[in-house]
Coordinates of C-alpha atoms in Angstrom, one line a residue:
X4 CA 61.9 -27.3 13.3
X5 CA 64.9 -26.5 16.4
X6 CA 65.6 -29.0 19.0
X7 CA 68.5 -28.0 21.4
X8 CA 69.3 -30.5 24.5
X9 CA 71.9 -30.0 27.1
X10 CA 73.5 -27.2 24.9
X11 CA 76.7 -25.8 26.6
X12 CA 78.8 -23.0 26.2
X13 CA 82.0 -22.5 28.1
X14 CA 84.1 -19.1 27.8
X15 CA 87.7 -19.6 29.0
X16 CA 90.7 -17.7 29.6
X17 CA 94.1 -18.4 31.5
X18 CA 92.1 -17.1 34.6
X19 CA 88.7 -17.3 34.4
X20 CA 86.0 -19.9 33.4
X21 CA 82.4 -18.4 32.2
X22 CA 79.5 -20.8 31.5
X23 CA 77.3 -18.8 29.3
X24 CA 75.2 -21.7 28.5
X25 CA 74.1 -24.4 31.1
X26 CA 72.9 -27.8 29.7
X27 CA 70.1 -25.5 27.8
X28 CA 67.1 -27.8 26.3
X29 CA 64.0 -26.7 24.3
X30 CA 62.2 -27.0 21.2
X31 CA 61.0 -24.6 18.4
X32 CA 57.9 -25.9 16.1
X33 CA 58.0 -24.7 12.6
X34 CA 56.1 -21.8 12.1
X35 CA 56.4 -21.0 16.3
X36 CA 57.1 -17.3 17.4
X37 CA 58.7 -17.6 20.3
X38 CA 60.6 -14.9 22.7
X39 CA 63.5 -15.7 25.0
X40 CA 64.1 -12.9 28.3
X41 CA 66.1 -12.7 31.1
X42 CA 68.5 -10.3 32.9
X43 CA 71.8 -9.1 30.9
X44 CA 74.5 -11.7 31.1
X45 CA 71.9 -14.7 31.4
X46 CA 73.1 -16.1 28.0
X47 CA 70.0 -14.5 25.6
X48 CA 72.6 -13.3 23.0
X49 CA 75.0 -16.3 23.3
X50 CA 72.0 -18.8 22.8
X51 CA 70.9 -16.5 19.5
X52 CA 74.4 -16.5 17.8
X53 CA 74.4 -20.5 18.3
X54 CA 70.9 -20.9 17.0
X55 CA 72.2 -18.5 14.2
X56 CA 75.0 -20.6 13.3
X57 CA 77.5 -17.8 14.0
X58 CA 79.0 -19.5 17.2
X59 CA 79.6 -23.1 18.0
X60 CA 78.7 -24.8 21.3
X61 CA 80.9 -26.7 23.7
X62 CA 78.5 -29.6 24.2
X63 CA 75.3 -30.9 23.3
X64 CA 73.1 -31.6 20.5
X65 CA 71.3 -28.8 18.1
X66 CA 68.9 -30.1 15.5
X67 CA 68.2 -27.8 12.6
X68 CA 65.5 -29.1 10.7
X69 CA 66.4 -32.5 11.8
X70 CA 69.8 -32.1 11.0
X71 CA 72.6 -32.3 14.0
X72 CA 74.3 -29.1 13.4
X73 CA 76.4 -28.6 16.8
X74 CA 79.6 -30.2 15.6
X75 CA 79.4 -28.0 11.9
X76 CA 82.6 -26.1 11.1
X77 CA 82.1 -22.4 10.4
X78 CA 82.1 -23.3 6.3
X79 CA 78.9 -25.6 7.0
X80 CA 77.3 -23.2 9.2
X81 CA 78.1 -20.3 6.9
X82 CA 76.3 -22.6 3.9
X83 CA 73.5 -23.3 6.1
X84 CA 72.9 -20.0 7.7
X85 CA 72.9 -18.1 4.2
X86 CA 70.1 -20.3 3.0
X87 CA 68.0 -20.5 5.8
X88 CA 68.3 -17.7 8.7
X89 CA 67.6 -14.1 8.6
X90 CA 68.6 -11.7 11.1
X91 CA 66.9 -8.4 12.6
X92 CA 68.9 -6.5 15.0
X93 CA 68.5 -3.6 17.4
X94 CA 71.0 -1.8 15.9
X95 CA 69.6 -2.0 12.6
X96 CA 73.4 -3.1 11.1
X97 CA 72.6 -1.5 7.6
X98 CA 75.9 -0.6 5.3
X99 CA 75.8 3.1 5.7
X100 CA 77.5 3.3 2.0
X101 CA 74.6 1.4 0.5
X102 CA 71.1 2.5 -0.6
X103 CA 68.0 1.0 0.5
X104 CA 67.9 -1.3 -2.1
X105 CA 71.3 -2.3 -1.9
X106 CA 70.9 -3.4 1.6
X107 CA 68.3 -5.6 1.2
X108 CA 70.0 -7.0 -2.0
X109 CA 73.3 -8.0 -0.3
X110 CA 72.1 -11.5 0.9
X111 CA 71.0 -12.3 -2.4
X112 CA 74.2 -11.5 -3.8
X113 CA 75.8 -13.8 -1.0
X114 CA 73.6 -16.4 -2.4
X115 CA 74.4 -16.2 -6.0
X116 CA 70.8 -15.5 -6.8
X117 CA 71.0 -13.9 -10.6
X118 CA 70.2 -10.0 -10.7
X119 CA 66.9 -10.3 -12.4
X120 CA 65.6 -12.2 -9.7
X121 CA 66.9 -10.4 -7.5
X122 CA 65.4 -7.1 -8.6
X123 CA 62.0 -9.5 -8.1
X124 CA 62.6 -10.2 -4.9
X125 CA 64.2 -7.0 -3.4
X126 CA 61.1 -5.1 -4.7
X127 CA 58.9 -7.8 -3.1
X128 CA 60.3 -7.3 0.1
X129 CA 60.5 -3.4 -0.2
X130 CA 56.9 -3.8 -0.9
X131 CA 55.8 -5.8 1.6
X132 CA 57.9 -3.8 4.3
X133 CA 56.1 -0.4 3.1
X134 CA 59.3 0.9 2.2
X135 CA 59.6 0.8 -1.5
X136 CA 59.5 5.0 -1.7
X137 CA 62.9 4.9 0.2
X138 CA 64.5 2.6 -2.2
X139 CA 67.6 4.9 -3.4
X140 CA 67.9 6.9 0.0
X141 CA 70.8 5.9 2.4
X142 CA 70.4 4.6 6.0
X143 CA 71.4 8.1 7.4
X144 CA 68.5 9.7 5.2
X145 CA 66.0 7.6 7.1
X146 CA 64.4 7.7 10.6
X147 CA 64.9 4.8 13.1
X148 CA 61.8 3.1 12.3
X149 CA 62.2 2.8 8.4
X150 CA 65.8 1.7 9.0
X151 CA 64.5 -1.0 10.9
X152 CA 61.6 -1.9 8.1
X153 CA 65.1 -1.9 5.7
X154 CA 66.3 -4.5 8.2
X155 CA 63.5 -6.6 8.6
X156 CA 63.3 -6.3 4.6
X157 CA 66.8 -7.3 4.4
X158 CA 66.1 -10.6 6.7
X159 CA 63.0 -11.7 4.7
X160 CA 64.4 -11.1 0.9
X161 CA 65.9 -14.6 1.1
X162 CA 62.5 -16.2 2.2
X163 CA 64.2 -17.9 5.4
X164 CA 63.0 -20.3 7.2
X165 CA 64.0 -18.6 10.4
X166 CA 64.1 -14.8 11.6
X167 CA 66.1 -14.5 14.7
X168 CA 65.7 -11.1 16.2
X169 CA 67.8 -9.3 18.7
X170 CA 66.0 -6.4 20.6
X171 CA 64.5 -5.3 17.3
X172 CA 62.6 -2.3 19.0
X173 CA 65.3 -1.5 21.6
X174 CA 66.2 1.5 19.8
X175 CA 62.8 2.6 18.4
X176 CA 60.2 4.8 20.2
X177 CA 56.8 3.1 20.7
X178 CA 55.0 3.8 17.7
X179 CA 57.5 2.2 15.5
X180 CA 58.3 -0.4 18.1
X181 CA 54.4 -1.4 17.7
X182 CA 54.8 -1.2 13.6
X183 CA 58.0 -3.6 13.8
X184 CA 56.4 -6.1 15.9
X185 CA 53.0 -6.0 13.9
X186 CA 55.4 -6.6 10.8
X187 CA 57.0 -9.5 12.6
X188 CA 53.8 -10.9 13.7
X189 CA 52.4 -10.7 10.2
X190 CA 55.6 -12.3 9.0
X191 CA 55.2 -14.9 11.4
X192 CA 51.2 -15.7 10.3
X193 CA 52.4 -16.3 6.9
X194 CA 54.6 -19.0 8.2
X195 CA 58.0 -17.7 9.3
X196 CA 59.3 -19.1 12.3
X197 CA 60.6 -16.2 14.8
X198 CA 62.9 -16.4 17.9
X199 CA 63.2 -13.2 19.5
X200 CA 65.2 -11.9 22.3
X201 CA 63.7 -9.2 24.3
X202 CA 63.5 -7.3 27.4
X203 CA 60.2 -6.0 26.5
X204 CA 57.3 -7.6 28.3
X205 CA 55.1 -5.8 26.1
X206 CA 56.7 -7.0 23.3
X207 CA 56.8 -10.5 24.3
X208 CA 53.2 -11.0 24.7
X209 CA 53.2 -11.0 20.8
X210 CA 54.6 -14.6 20.8
X211 CA 53.0 -17.7 21.2
X212 CA 55.6 -18.8 24.0
X213 CA 58.1 -17.1 26.4
X214 CA 60.8 -19.1 27.6
X215 CA 62.8 -17.3 30.7
X216 CA 66.3 -17.7 31.3
X217 CA 68.7 -17.2 34.2
X218 CA 72.2 -18.2 34.7
X219 CA 72.3 -20.0 31.1
X220 CA 69.7 -21.9 32.0
X221 CA 66.1 -22.0 30.9
X222 CA 64.0 -21.4 34.3
X223 CA 60.5 -20.9 33.3
X224 CA 58.4 -21.2 30.1
X225 CA 55.1 -19.8 29.4
X226 CA 52.6 -20.7 26.9
X227 CA 50.7 -17.2 25.8
X228 CA 48.4 -18.9 22.9
X229 CA 48.6 -22.0 21.0
X230 CA 50.1 -22.4 17.7
X231 CA 46.9 -22.7 15.5
X232 CA 48.7 -25.4 13.0
X233 CA 52.3 -26.0 11.6
X234 CA 52.7 -24.5 8.2
X235 CA 53.9 -26.7 5.3

């Protein structure tokens, strides 16, 4: 599903050149759950931003479902992102002025889904994440675990091919963190490809494979379990 080859990202100022990604290469198969680990500043977030089509690269190849996207302009990246990728963030990134229902509905509005269809999809996502009973609550009225459930519902409401999770349990206690990891594992079992950046060795154990980074490069790769099958 994803194949990156010799991916490079360099940040330049008048005085400093910082190599965030240094000829990074790896593949992710459809239906796989991959954890990316490494110390702060090693390039994990930069990689996630490029995989999520939020940023471009300076060199190398990035194939998404067989399409070369490394040279896409911002509009093309946005179009592909809206239809194919869901995001789960450490800080939830919910909009305080919107209810649970409205936060989950937002990606569908961006994709011009009809109101009647939006209602069905939002309710399905809220039900799947067991947060339907909080549909009319605002984020500040929810616990951290509940907010992350809403964030996961928002990420999956459009039935994306790929979910990118950036420290999804970083602001949660262990109980709520385990619940979020169980939810992601269930979604992966249903066929959603997941790439997760994490500092947590515990969370990484939920993945099929752990890729460890240092100084913008892949340094090790450990297979924890084999992918049972490739989802259609």
